[in-house]
PDB file of C-alpha atoms in Angstrom:
ATOM      1  CA  MET A  12     -14.943 -42.220 -15.121  1.00  0.00           C
ATOM      2  CA  PHE A  13     -11.799 -40.001 -15.240  1.00  0.00           C
ATOM      3  CA  ASN A  14     -13.201 -37.411 -16.866  1.00  0.00           C
ATOM      4  CA  LYS A  15     -16.597 -37.687 -14.414  1.00  0.00           C
ATOM      5  CA  LEU A  16     -14.770 -37.365 -11.417  1.00  0.00           C
ATOM      6  CA  PHE A  17     -12.592 -34.692 -12.638  1.00  0.00           C
ATOM      7  CA  LEU A  18     -15.862 -32.259 -13.982  1.00  0.00           C
ATOM      8  CA  THR A  19     -16.826 -33.403 -10.298  1.00  0.00           C
ATOM      9  CA  LEU A  20     -14.064 -32.427  -8.198  1.00  0.00           C
ATOM     10  CA  LEU A  21     -13.922 -28.539 -11.007  1.00  0.00           C
ATOM     11  CA  CYS A  22     -17.108 -28.060  -9.909  1.00  0.00           C
ATOM     12  CA  LEU A  23     -16.943 -28.787  -5.731  1.00  0.00           C
ATOM     13  CA  PHE A  24     -14.106 -26.003  -6.033  1.00  0.00           C
ATOM     14  CA  GLY A  25     -15.979 -23.901  -8.092  1.00  0.00           C
ATOM     15  CA  SER A  26     -19.019 -24.242  -5.727  1.00  0.00           C
ATOM     16  CA  ILE A  27     -16.393 -23.840  -2.917  1.00  0.00           C
ATOM     17  CA  SER A  28     -14.799 -20.150  -4.464  1.00  0.00           C
ATOM     18  CA  LEU A  29     -17.833 -18.616  -5.088  1.00  0.00           C
ATOM     19  CA  PHE A  30     -19.056 -19.548  -1.837  1.00  0.00           C
ATOM     20  CA  ALA A  31     -15.892 -18.070  -0.757  1.00  0.00           C
ATOM     21  CA  GLN A  32     -16.725 -14.353  -2.568  1.00  0.00           C
ATOM     22  CA  THR A  33     -20.593 -14.750  -1.392  1.00  0.00           C
ATOM     23  CA  ARG A  34     -20.503 -14.939   2.092  1.00  0.00           C
ATOM     24  CA  GLY A  35     -23.547 -12.584   3.476  1.00  0.00           C
ATOM     25  CA  HIS A  36     -23.119 -12.237   7.624  1.00  0.00           C
ATOM     26  CA  GLU A  37     -20.339 -10.900   9.385  1.00  0.00           C
ATOM     27  CA  ILE A  38     -20.168 -10.908  13.564  1.00  0.00           C
ATOM     28  CA  ALA A  39     -16.611  -8.572  14.539  1.00  0.00           C
ATOM     29  CA  ILE A  40     -15.474  -7.084  17.382  1.00  0.00           C
ATOM     30  CA  GLN A  41     -13.719  -3.841  18.622  1.00  0.00           C
ATOM     31  CA  THR A  42     -11.499  -2.943  21.579  1.00  0.00           C
ATOM     32  CA  ASP A  43      -9.944   0.342  21.803  1.00  0.00           C
ATOM     33  CA  ASN A  44      -7.194   0.988  24.596  1.00  0.00           C
ATOM     34  CA  ASP A  45      -4.396   3.940  25.411  1.00  0.00           C
ATOM     35  CA  GLY A  46      -2.532   1.423  26.896  1.00  0.00           C
ATOM     36  CA  TYR A  47      -2.060  -1.027  24.007  1.00  0.00           C
ATOM     37  CA  LEU A  48       0.414   2.536  22.473  1.00  0.00           C
ATOM     38  CA  GLY A  49       2.687   0.657  25.106  1.00  0.00           C
ATOM     39  CA  GLN A  50       3.054   4.249  27.318  1.00  0.00           C
ATOM     40  CA  GLY A  51       1.620   3.072  30.773  1.00  0.00           C
ATOM     41  CA  SER A  52      -1.290   6.449  30.400  1.00  0.00           C
ATOM     42  CA  ASP A  53      -4.573   6.344  31.550  1.00  0.00           C
ATOM     43  CA  ARG A  54      -6.369   9.256  30.111  1.00  0.00           C
ATOM     44  CA  TYR A  55      -9.043  10.481  28.231  1.00  0.00           C
ATOM     45  CA  TYR A  56     -10.319   8.002  26.313  1.00  0.00           C
ATOM     46  CA  THR A  57      -9.439   5.247  28.304  1.00  0.00           C
ATOM     47  CA  ASN A  58     -11.487   2.372  26.729  1.00  0.00           C
ATOM     48  CA  GLY A  59     -13.906   1.314  24.442  1.00  0.00           C
ATOM     49  CA  ILE A  60     -15.421  -2.011  22.977  1.00  0.00           C
ATOM     50  CA  PHE A  61     -18.459  -2.884  20.428  1.00  0.00           C
ATOM     51  CA  ILE A  62     -19.125  -6.036  18.855  1.00  0.00           C
ATOM     52  CA  TYR A  63     -20.970  -5.269  15.507  1.00  0.00           C
ATOM     53  CA  TYR A  64     -23.083  -7.279  13.533  1.00  0.00           C
ATOM     54  CA  ARG A  65     -23.652  -7.129   9.737  1.00  0.00           C
ATOM     55  CA  LYS A  66     -25.730  -8.754   6.939  1.00  0.00           C
ATOM     56  CA  ALA A  67     -25.453  -7.537   3.233  1.00  0.00           C
ATOM     57  CA  LEU A  68     -28.023  -7.556   1.139  1.00  0.00           C
ATOM     58  CA  LYS A  69     -29.383  -7.771  -2.150  1.00  0.00           C
ATOM     59  CA  ALA A  70     -28.608  -4.720  -4.342  1.00  0.00           C
ATOM     60  CA  ASP A  71     -29.234  -3.732  -7.696  1.00  0.00           C
ATOM     61  CA  GLY A  72     -29.254  -0.122  -9.940  1.00  0.00           C
ATOM     62  CA  ASP A  73     -26.283   1.432  -9.318  1.00  0.00           C
ATOM     63  CA  LEU A  74     -25.536   0.521  -5.835  1.00  0.00           C
ATOM     64  CA  GLN A  75     -22.363  -3.076  -5.765  1.00  0.00           C
ATOM     65  CA  ASN A  76     -22.890  -3.733  -2.577  1.00  0.00           C
ATOM     66  CA  LYS A  77     -25.271  -3.688   0.997  1.00  0.00           C
ATOM     67  CA  VAL A  78     -24.614  -3.720   3.478  1.00  0.00           C
ATOM     68  CA  LEU A  79     -26.969  -3.880   7.532  1.00  0.00           C
ATOM     69  CA  GLY A  80     -25.855  -3.338  10.125  1.00  0.00           C
ATOM     70  CA  PHE A  81     -26.912  -4.205  14.240  1.00  0.00           C
ATOM     71  CA  GLU A  82     -24.122  -3.087  16.964  1.00  0.00           C
ATOM     72  CA  ILE A  83     -23.270  -2.435  21.361  1.00  0.00           C
ATOM     73  CA  GLY A  84     -21.001  -0.557  22.092  1.00  0.00           C
ATOM     74  CA  GLN A  85     -19.152   1.663  25.563  1.00  0.00           C
ATOM     75  CA  LYS A  86     -16.751   4.519  25.456  1.00  0.00           C
ATOM     76  CA  MET A  87     -14.969   5.155  28.351  1.00  0.00           C
ATOM     77  CA  TYR A  88     -13.602   8.731  29.533  1.00  0.00           C
ATOM     78  CA  ASN A  89     -11.604   9.950  32.224  1.00  0.00           C
ATOM     79  CA  ALA A  90      -9.236  12.791  33.522  1.00  0.00           C
ATOM     80  CA  GLN A  91      -6.203  12.803  33.245  1.00  0.00           C
ATOM     81  CA  SER A  92      -5.120   9.943  34.930  1.00  0.00           C
ATOM     82  CA  GLY A  93      -8.600   7.055  36.895  1.00  0.00           C
ATOM     83  CA  TYR A  94      -7.602   8.762  39.840  1.00  0.00           C
ATOM     84  CA  VAL A  95      -7.570  12.388  40.826  1.00  0.00           C
ATOM     85  CA  PRO A  96      -7.410  13.622  44.867  1.00  0.00           C
ATOM     86  CA  ASN A  97     -10.807  16.368  44.117  1.00  0.00           C
ATOM     87  CA  ALA A  98     -12.785  17.789  41.727  1.00  0.00           C
ATOM     88  CA  SER A  99      -9.622  20.531  40.899  1.00  0.00           C
ATOM     89  CA  TYR A 100      -7.489  17.662  39.333  1.00  0.00           C
ATOM     90  CA  ILE A 101     -10.040  16.762  36.140  1.00  0.00           C
ATOM     91  CA  ASP A 102      -9.519  18.641  32.975  1.00  0.00           C
ATOM     92  CA  ARG A 103     -11.772  16.123  30.650  1.00  0.00           C
ATOM     93  CA  PRO A 104     -15.112  14.600  32.686  1.00  0.00           C
ATOM     94  CA  PHE A 105     -15.307  11.237  33.590  1.00  0.00           C
ATOM     95  CA  ALA A 106     -18.214  10.361  31.819  1.00  0.00           C
ATOM     96  CA  ALA A 107     -18.964   6.307  30.042  1.00  0.00           C
ATOM     97  CA  TYR A 108     -21.345   6.685  27.223  1.00  0.00           C
ATOM     98  CA  SER A 109     -22.862   2.638  25.848  1.00  0.00           C
ATOM     99  CA  TYR A 110     -25.145   2.782  23.427  1.00  0.00           C
ATOM    100  CA  ILE A 111     -26.915   0.165  20.949  1.00  0.00           C
ATOM    101  CA  GLY A 112     -27.769   0.854  17.099  1.00  0.00           C
ATOM    102  CA  SER A 113     -28.039   0.054  13.735  1.00  0.00           C
ATOM    103  CA  THR A 114     -25.571   1.223  10.582  1.00  0.00           C
ATOM    104  CA  LEU A 115     -27.226   1.201   6.645  1.00  0.00           C
ATOM    105  CA  ASN A 116     -24.481   0.866   4.342  1.00  0.00           C
ATOM    106  CA  LEU A 117     -25.433   1.892   0.978  1.00  0.00           C
ATOM    107  CA  LEU A 118     -22.213   0.649  -1.661  1.00  0.00           C
ATOM    108  CA  TYR A 119     -21.839   2.392  -5.239  1.00  0.00           C
ATOM    109  CA  LYS A 120     -19.948   1.084  -8.579  1.00  0.00           C
ATOM    110  CA  ASN A 121     -18.707   4.079  -8.962  1.00  0.00           C
ATOM    111  CA  GLU A 122     -16.799   3.866  -6.121  1.00  0.00           C
ATOM    112  CA  SER A 123     -18.978   6.535  -3.230  1.00  0.00           C
ATOM    113  CA  THR A 124     -19.987   5.097  -0.639  1.00  0.00           C
ATOM    114  CA  LEU A 125     -22.780   6.457   2.303  1.00  0.00           C
ATOM    115  CA  LYS A 126     -23.777   4.499   5.538  1.00  0.00           C
ATOM    116  CA  LEU A 127     -26.445   5.954   7.384  1.00  0.00           C
ATOM    117  CA  SER A 128     -26.751   4.919  11.298  1.00  0.00           C
ATOM    118  CA  ALA A 129     -28.437   5.042  14.025  1.00  0.00           C
ATOM    119  CA  GLN A 130     -27.567   5.139  18.396  1.00  0.00           C
ATOM    120  CA  LEU A 131     -29.728   4.922  20.644  1.00  0.00           C
ATOM    121  CA  GLY A 132     -27.936   4.839  24.063  1.00  0.00           C
ATOM    122  CA  ILE A 133     -26.583   6.925  27.892  1.00  0.00           C
ATOM    123  CA  VAL A 134     -24.335   8.997  28.632  1.00  0.00           C
ATOM    124  CA  GLY A 135     -24.267   8.755  32.647  1.00  0.00           C
ATOM    125  CA  PRO A 136     -23.355   6.237  35.456  1.00  0.00           C
ATOM    126  CA  ALA A 137     -26.334   4.185  33.882  1.00  0.00           C
ATOM    127  CA  ALA A 138     -23.710   3.280  31.506  1.00  0.00           C
ATOM    128  CA  GLY A 139     -21.399   0.741  33.642  1.00  0.00           C
ATOM    129  CA  GLY A 140     -18.146   2.833  33.259  1.00  0.00           C
ATOM    130  CA  GLU A 141     -17.336   3.075  36.878  1.00  0.00           C
ATOM    131  CA  PRO A 142     -17.828  -0.915  37.511  1.00  0.00           C
ATOM    132  CA  ILE A 143     -16.494  -1.681  34.198  1.00  0.00           C
ATOM    133  CA  GLN A 144     -12.605   0.135  34.812  1.00  0.00           C
ATOM    134  CA  LYS A 145     -13.067  -1.161  38.134  1.00  0.00           C
ATOM    135  CA  PHE A 146     -13.389  -4.143  37.527  1.00  0.00           C
ATOM    136  CA  ILE A 147     -10.514  -3.748  35.172  1.00  0.00           C
ATOM    137  CA  HIS A 148      -8.244  -2.523  37.929  1.00  0.00           C
ATOM    138  CA  ASN A 149      -9.013  -4.442  39.969  1.00  0.00           C
ATOM    139  CA  THR A 150      -7.899  -8.298  37.243  1.00  0.00           C
ATOM    140  CA  PHE A 151      -4.662  -7.060  36.908  1.00  0.00           C
ATOM    141  CA  GLY A 152      -4.198  -4.825  39.893  1.00  0.00           C
ATOM    142  CA  PHE A 153      -4.074  -0.780  38.472  1.00  0.00           C
ATOM    143  CA  TYR A 154      -4.712   1.549  41.113  1.00  0.00           C
ATOM    144  CA  ALA A 155      -7.753   2.051  42.574  1.00  0.00           C
ATOM    145  CA  LEU A 156      -9.411   4.934  41.173  1.00  0.00           C
ATOM    146  CA  ASN A 157     -10.878   7.884  42.572  1.00  0.00           C
ATOM    147  CA  GLY A 158     -13.274  10.786  40.660  1.00  0.00           C
ATOM    148  CA  TRP A 159     -16.085   8.914  39.123  1.00  0.00           C
ATOM    149  CA  GLN A 160     -17.960  10.660  41.519  1.00  0.00           C
ATOM    150  CA  TYR A 161     -17.465  13.697  39.412  1.00  0.00           C
ATOM    151  CA  GLN A 162     -18.876  12.099  36.440  1.00  0.00           C
ATOM    152  CA  ILE A 163     -21.453  13.072  34.067  1.00  0.00           C
ATOM    153  CA  LYS A 164     -25.496  12.381  34.900  1.00  0.00           C
ATOM    154  CA  ASN A 165     -27.660  10.704  33.355  1.00  0.00           C
ATOM    155  CA  ASN A 166     -28.694  11.342  29.799  1.00  0.00           C
ATOM    156  CA  VAL A 167     -30.582   9.342  27.918  1.00  0.00           C
ATOM    157  CA  GLU A 168     -29.393   9.995  24.127  1.00  0.00           C
ATOM    158  CA  LEU A 169     -31.017   9.489  20.386  1.00  0.00           C
ATOM    159  CA  ASN A 170     -27.604  10.167  18.167  1.00  0.00           C
ATOM    160  CA  LEU A 171     -27.985  10.231  13.701  1.00  0.00           C
ATOM    161  CA  GLY A 172     -24.835  10.306  11.950  1.00  0.00           C
ATOM    162  CA  ALA A 173     -23.543  10.337   7.904  1.00  0.00           C
ATOM    163  CA  GLU A 174     -20.192   9.145   6.400  1.00  0.00           C
ATOM    164  CA  TYR A 175     -19.248   9.722   2.829  1.00  0.00           C
ATOM    165  CA  ASN A 176     -16.831   8.728   1.162  1.00  0.00           C
ATOM    166  CA  LYS A 177     -16.222   8.924  -2.805  1.00  0.00           C
ATOM    167  CA  LEU A 178     -12.878   7.585  -4.325  1.00  0.00           C
ATOM    168  CA  LEU A 179     -10.204  10.613  -5.769  1.00  0.00           C
ATOM    169  CA  ALA A 180      -7.276   9.410  -7.867  1.00  0.00           C
ATOM    170  CA  ARG A 181      -5.788   5.400  -7.656  1.00  0.00           C
ATOM    171  CA  ALA A 182      -2.489   4.581  -8.877  1.00  0.00           C
ATOM    172  CA  SER A 183      -1.676   0.031  -8.578  1.00  0.00           C
ATOM    173  CA  TRP A 184      -0.566   0.455  -5.764  1.00  0.00           C
ATOM    174  CA  ILE A 185      -2.116   3.633  -3.289  1.00  0.00           C
ATOM    175  CA  ASP A 186      -5.067   5.532  -3.653  1.00  0.00           C
ATOM    176  CA  VAL A 187      -6.743   8.028  -2.343  1.00  0.00           C
ATOM    177  CA  SER A 188     -10.385   9.187  -1.029  1.00  0.00           C
ATOM    178  CA  LEU A 189     -12.303  11.636   0.478  1.00  0.00           C
ATOM    179  CA  ALA A 190     -13.524  10.378   3.661  1.00  0.00           C
ATOM    180  CA  SER A 191     -16.060  12.643   5.985  1.00  0.00           C
ATOM    181  CA  TYR A 192     -19.000  12.415   8.340  1.00  0.00           C
ATOM    182  CA  ALA A 193     -21.436  13.763  10.490  1.00  0.00           C
ATOM    183  CA  ASN A 194     -23.687  13.987  13.696  1.00  0.00           C
ATOM    184  CA  LEU A 195     -27.008  14.963  14.770  1.00  0.00           C
ATOM    185  CA  GLY A 196     -28.511  14.402  18.582  1.00  0.00           C
ATOM    186  CA  ASN A 197     -28.728  15.713  21.535  1.00  0.00           C
ATOM    187  CA  GLY A 198     -25.019  13.303  23.243  1.00  0.00           C
ATOM    188  CA  PHE A 199     -23.441  14.269  19.891  1.00  0.00           C
ATOM    189  CA  THR A 200     -22.577  16.895  16.603  1.00  0.00           C
ATOM    190  CA  GLY A 201     -20.359  18.160  14.670  1.00  0.00           C
ATOM    191  CA  ALA A 202     -18.323  16.167  11.498  1.00  0.00           C
ATOM    192  CA  GLY A 203     -15.383  15.839   9.461  1.00  0.00           C
ATOM    193  CA  VAL A 204     -13.791  15.703   6.573  1.00  0.00           C
ATOM    194  CA  GLY A 205      -9.863  14.661   5.433  1.00  0.00           C
ATOM    195  CA  PRO A 206      -8.729  12.491   2.620  1.00  0.00           C
ATOM    196  CA  LEU A 207      -7.935   8.068   3.302  1.00  0.00           C
ATOM    197  CA  ILE A 208      -4.386   7.079   1.604  1.00  0.00           C
ATOM    198  CA  ARG A 209      -4.537   3.554   0.949  1.00  0.00           C
ATOM    199  CA  LEU A 210      -1.338   1.504   0.634  1.00  0.00           C
ATOM    200  CA  GLY A 211      -0.356  -2.341  -1.250  1.00  0.00           C
ATOM    201  CA  ASN A 212      -3.286  -4.360  -1.963  1.00  0.00           C
ATOM    202  CA  PHE A 213      -6.874  -2.796  -1.579  1.00  0.00           C
ATOM    203  CA  ASN A 214      -9.788  -3.410  -3.800  1.00  0.00           C
ATOM    204  CA  GLN A 215     -12.669  -1.293  -4.145  1.00  0.00           C
ATOM    205  CA  LEU A 216     -14.238   0.786  -1.270  1.00  0.00           C
ATOM    206  CA  PHE A 217     -17.930  -1.298  -2.206  1.00  0.00           C
ATOM    207  CA  ASN A 218     -15.935  -4.538  -1.575  1.00  0.00           C
ATOM    208  CA  SER A 219     -13.416  -3.712   1.239  1.00  0.00           C
ATOM    209  CA  VAL A 220     -12.167  -3.546   5.328  1.00  0.00           C
ATOM    210  CA  SER A 221     -11.962   0.252   4.627  1.00  0.00           C
ATOM    211  CA  THR A 222     -15.740   0.393   4.304  1.00  0.00           C
ATOM    212  CA  GLN A 223     -16.630  -2.273   6.465  1.00  0.00           C
ATOM    213  CA  SER A 224     -18.207  -4.275   3.277  1.00  0.00           C
ATOM    214  CA  THR A 225     -16.480  -7.386   2.699  1.00  0.00           C
ATOM    215  CA  VAL A 226     -19.023  -9.388   3.152  1.00  0.00           C
ATOM    216  CA  SER A 227     -21.451  -9.581   0.033  1.00  0.00           C
ATOM    217  CA  ALA A 228     -24.944 -10.940  -0.957  1.00  0.00           C
ATOM    218  CA  ALA A 229     -23.468 -11.627  -4.625  1.00  0.00           C
ATOM    219  CA  ASP A 230     -20.253 -12.691  -6.040  1.00  0.00           C
ATOM    220  CA  GLN A 231     -17.615  -9.508  -6.118  1.00  0.00           C
ATOM    221  CA  THR A 232     -16.203 -10.514  -9.287  1.00  0.00           C
ATOM    222  CA  GLY A 233     -13.801  -8.004 -10.911  1.00  0.00           C
ATOM    223  CA  LEU A 234     -12.064  -7.026  -7.274  1.00  0.00           C
ATOM    224  CA  LEU A 235      -8.868  -5.522  -7.456  1.00  0.00           C
ATOM    225  CA  HIS A 236      -7.323  -8.603  -4.817  1.00  0.00           C
ATOM    226  CA  THR A 237      -8.626 -11.869  -4.029  1.00  0.00           C
ATOM    227  CA  HIS A 238      -7.543 -10.676  -0.653  1.00  0.00           C
ATOM    228  CA  GLU A 239      -6.885  -6.853   1.326  1.00  0.00           C
ATOM    229  CA  ILE A 240      -3.397  -6.041   2.957  1.00  0.00           C
ATOM    230  CA  PHE A 241      -2.623  -2.637   3.227  1.00  0.00           C
ATOM    231  CA  PHE A 242      -1.113   0.124   5.219  1.00  0.00           C
ATOM    232  CA  TYR A 243      -3.661   3.560   5.171  1.00  0.00           C
ATOM    233  CA  TYR A 244      -3.279   6.864   6.953  1.00  0.00           C
ATOM    234  CA  LYS A 245      -5.887   8.895   7.704  1.00  0.00           C
ATOM    235  CA  PRO A 246      -5.318  12.936   8.214  1.00  0.00           C
ATOM    236  CA  GLN A 247      -9.019  14.352   9.737  1.00  0.00           C
ATOM    237  CA  ILE A 248     -10.560  18.271  10.823  1.00  0.00           C
ATOM    238  CA  ASN A 249     -13.200  17.535  13.534  1.00  0.00           C
ATOM    239  CA  GLY A 250     -15.769  20.405  14.114  1.00  0.00           C
ATOM    240  CA  VAL A 251     -17.827  19.983  17.229  1.00  0.00           C
ATOM    241  CA  LEU A 252     -20.544  21.366  17.774  1.00  0.00           C
ATOM    242  CA  TYR A 253     -21.868  19.015  21.091  1.00  0.00           C
ATOM    243  CA  ASP A 254     -20.113  16.908  23.322  1.00  0.00           C
ATOM    244  CA  ALA A 255     -22.216  15.492  26.164  1.00  0.00           C
ATOM    245  CA  THR A 256     -19.387  13.319  27.466  1.00  0.00           C
ATOM    246  CA  ILE A 257     -18.278  17.000  28.004  1.00  0.00           C
ATOM    247  CA  GLN A 258     -20.677  19.311  28.912  1.00  0.00           C
ATOM    248  CA  GLY A 259     -22.741  17.212  30.348  1.00  0.00           C
ATOM    249  CA  PRO A 260     -27.115  16.506  29.399  1.00  0.00           C
ATOM    250  CA  LEU A 261     -28.154  18.650  26.473  1.00  0.00           C
ATOM    251  CA  PHE A 262     -31.748  19.179  27.453  1.00  0.00           C
ATOM    252  CA  ASN A 263     -31.045  18.665  31.236  1.00  0.00           C
ATOM    253  CA  LYS A 264     -28.889  21.011  32.749  1.00  0.00           C
ATOM    254  CA  ASN A 265     -27.716  20.344  36.243  1.00  0.00           C
ATOM    255  CA  HIS A 266     -28.730  23.196  38.788  1.00  0.00           C
ATOM    256  CA  ASP A 267     -28.319  20.918  41.810  1.00  0.00           C
ATOM    257  CA  PRO A 268     -26.242  23.116  44.231  1.00  0.00           C
ATOM    258  CA  ASN A 269     -25.011  19.542  45.678  1.00  0.00           C
ATOM    259  CA  SER A 270     -24.483  17.463  42.621  1.00  0.00           C
ATOM    260  CA  LEU A 271     -20.802  16.589  42.846  1.00  0.00           C
ATOM    261  CA  GLU A 272     -20.297  16.369  38.524  1.00  0.00           C
ATOM    262  CA  VAL A 273     -18.286  18.474  36.424  1.00  0.00           C
ATOM    263  CA  THR A 274     -18.449  19.319  33.127  1.00  0.00           C
ATOM    264  CA  LEU A 275     -15.974  21.926  30.945  1.00  0.00           C
ATOM    265  CA  ASP A 276     -16.497  23.322  27.154  1.00  0.00           C
ATOM    266  CA  LYS A 277     -15.350  21.570  24.162  1.00  0.00           C
ATOM    267  CA  LYS A 278     -13.053  22.953  21.681  1.00  0.00           C
ATOM    268  CA  PRO A 279     -14.768  23.769  18.492  1.00  0.00           C
ATOM    269  CA  PHE A 280     -12.543  22.430  16.157  1.00  0.00           C
ATOM    270  CA  ILE A 281      -9.825  18.259  16.782  1.00  0.00           C
ATOM    271  CA  PHE A 282      -7.475  17.636  14.695  1.00  0.00           C
ATOM    272  CA  SER A 283      -7.067  13.736  14.334  1.00  0.00           C
ATOM    273  CA  ASN A 284      -4.388  11.377  12.767  1.00  0.00           C
ATOM    274  CA  GLN A 285      -5.341   7.441  11.669  1.00  0.00           C
ATOM    275  CA  VAL A 286      -2.432   5.113  10.672  1.00  0.00           C
ATOM    276  CA  GLY A 287      -2.969   1.220  10.123  1.00  0.00           C
ATOM    277  CA  VAL A 288      -2.895  -1.810   8.297  1.00  0.00           C
ATOM    278  CA  ALA A 289      -5.417  -3.961   7.757  1.00  0.00           C
ATOM    279  CA  PHE A 290      -5.225  -7.792   5.676  1.00  0.00           C
ATOM    280  CA  THR A 291      -8.075 -10.141   4.886  1.00  0.00           C
ATOM    281  CA  THR A 292      -8.501 -13.423   3.796  1.00  0.00           C
ATOM    282  CA  SER A 293     -11.417 -15.688   3.148  1.00  0.00           C
ATOM    283  CA  ARG A 294     -13.008 -15.362   6.451  1.00  0.00           C
ATOM    284  CA  PHE A 295     -10.937 -13.526   8.932  1.00  0.00           C
ATOM    285  CA  THR A 296     -10.848  -9.493   8.903  1.00  0.00           C
ATOM    286  CA  PHE A 297      -8.023  -7.433  10.752  1.00  0.00           C
ATOM    287  CA  ASP A 298      -7.489  -3.570  11.699  1.00  0.00           C
ATOM    288  CA  ILE A 299      -5.254  -2.293  13.867  1.00  0.00           C
ATOM    289  CA  ALA A 300      -4.228   1.267  14.308  1.00  0.00           C
ATOM    290  CA  ALA A 301      -3.243   4.297  16.216  1.00  0.00           C
ATOM    291  CA  ILE A 302      -5.021   7.160  16.523  1.00  0.00           C
ATOM    292  CA  PHE A 303      -3.296  10.406  17.794  1.00  0.00           C
ATOM    293  CA  HIS A 304      -6.294  13.274  18.825  1.00  0.00           C
ATOM    294  CA  THR A 305      -5.624  16.968  19.286  1.00  0.00           C
ATOM    295  CA  LYS A 306      -6.994  18.221  22.988  1.00  0.00           C
ATOM    296  CA  ASP A 307     -11.147  17.817  23.381  1.00  0.00           C
ATOM    297  CA  VAL A 308     -11.172  20.957  26.005  1.00  0.00           C
ATOM    298  CA  GLU A 309      -8.820  23.731  26.806  1.00  0.00           C
ATOM    299  CA  GLU A 310      -7.745  22.381  30.299  1.00  0.00           C
ATOM    300  CA  MET A 311      -6.314  19.144  29.546  1.00  0.00           C
ATOM    301  CA  LEU A 312      -2.724  18.476  30.005  1.00  0.00           C
ATOM    302  CA  ARG A 313      -1.862  16.466  27.244  1.00  0.00           C
ATOM    303  CA  SER A 314      -3.000  15.821  23.508  1.00  0.00           C
ATOM    304  CA  HIS A 315      -4.257  12.257  23.583  1.00  0.00           C
ATOM    305  CA  GLN A 316      -3.858   8.754  21.681  1.00  0.00           C
ATOM    306  CA  TRP A 317      -5.128   5.004  21.948  1.00  0.00           C
ATOM    307  CA  ALA A 318      -4.915   2.304  19.608  1.00  0.00           C
ATOM    308  CA  SER A 319      -7.768   0.185  17.974  1.00  0.00           C
ATOM    309  CA  ILE A 320      -7.943  -3.327  17.154  1.00  0.00           C
ATOM    310  CA  THR A 321     -10.648  -5.310  15.167  1.00  0.00           C
ATOM    311  CA  GLY A 322     -10.958  -8.430  14.485  1.00  0.00           C
ATOM    312  CA  ALA A 323     -14.278 -10.434  12.244  1.00  0.00           C
ATOM    313  CA  TYR A 324     -15.259 -13.187  11.369  1.00  0.00           C
ATOM    314  CA  ARG A 325     -17.406 -14.076   7.596  1.00  0.00           C
ATOM    315  CA  PHE A 326     -19.522 -17.001   6.989  1.00  0.00           C
ATOM    316  CA  LYS A 327     -22.621 -17.541   4.860  1.00  0.00           C
TER     317      LYS A 327
END
């Protein structure tokens, strides 16, 4: 009887372990804000909120993992402050971008990854930037706003994107990957490339926080670590061909002399640095990062920076 009980418990614990490794669904929330860095700033890319749902799909052939994702989000931008006395103080246009989107993440056994994305969104008053920022400021007793009357006007956008990552080299506690992306749309068009350096206990790119692929439809055997915890650094050069939050609508330019809309010209190249820490448990994932960007437009008085906090929960 003891042997039967032992075998039963062994099978139970084995099934629990397998359950933990094959959780194929994930919900996540990401919040970005420059205030998280504790500098007292409220400028440029000032707030972002995103909700994700990811589902692992069956992978075969050269694929080790495949993840389908859906998301909804909003990005909010203002000038050097959320309060400007008049339009001459606008060194980066007021704008909000709200969207719904989907992604397909293809993760190969050779640790190259390709993530395809599509977003349908809107820039302008219909994106809800002004009422949300007013709600935040009123709720927490921040200063009064002035400047959204100059925001980018309404423009519906379709934006497509692709991200490609490839492992370049790895030692026991450090690895280096190529990280790149390209966007094409009437809202955002551009590309970027740079290395991703990870230090600590990380997993392969086909099942890692780094590539938003911690869910899987099958048991991911042979992973480097049961749980991830690592620091990372991601410098990147970004080429910008078009940005509707700066330049306004691509096809529906404003010729109304009575309009208060303020647009500016984007800079062709932006340099960014991202440093962060990521870790996972059997069900939860966390990613905390600080991002530093050079100026988006020549008129900006300063470069800008913000922090990003992401939490995710995986389930069967």
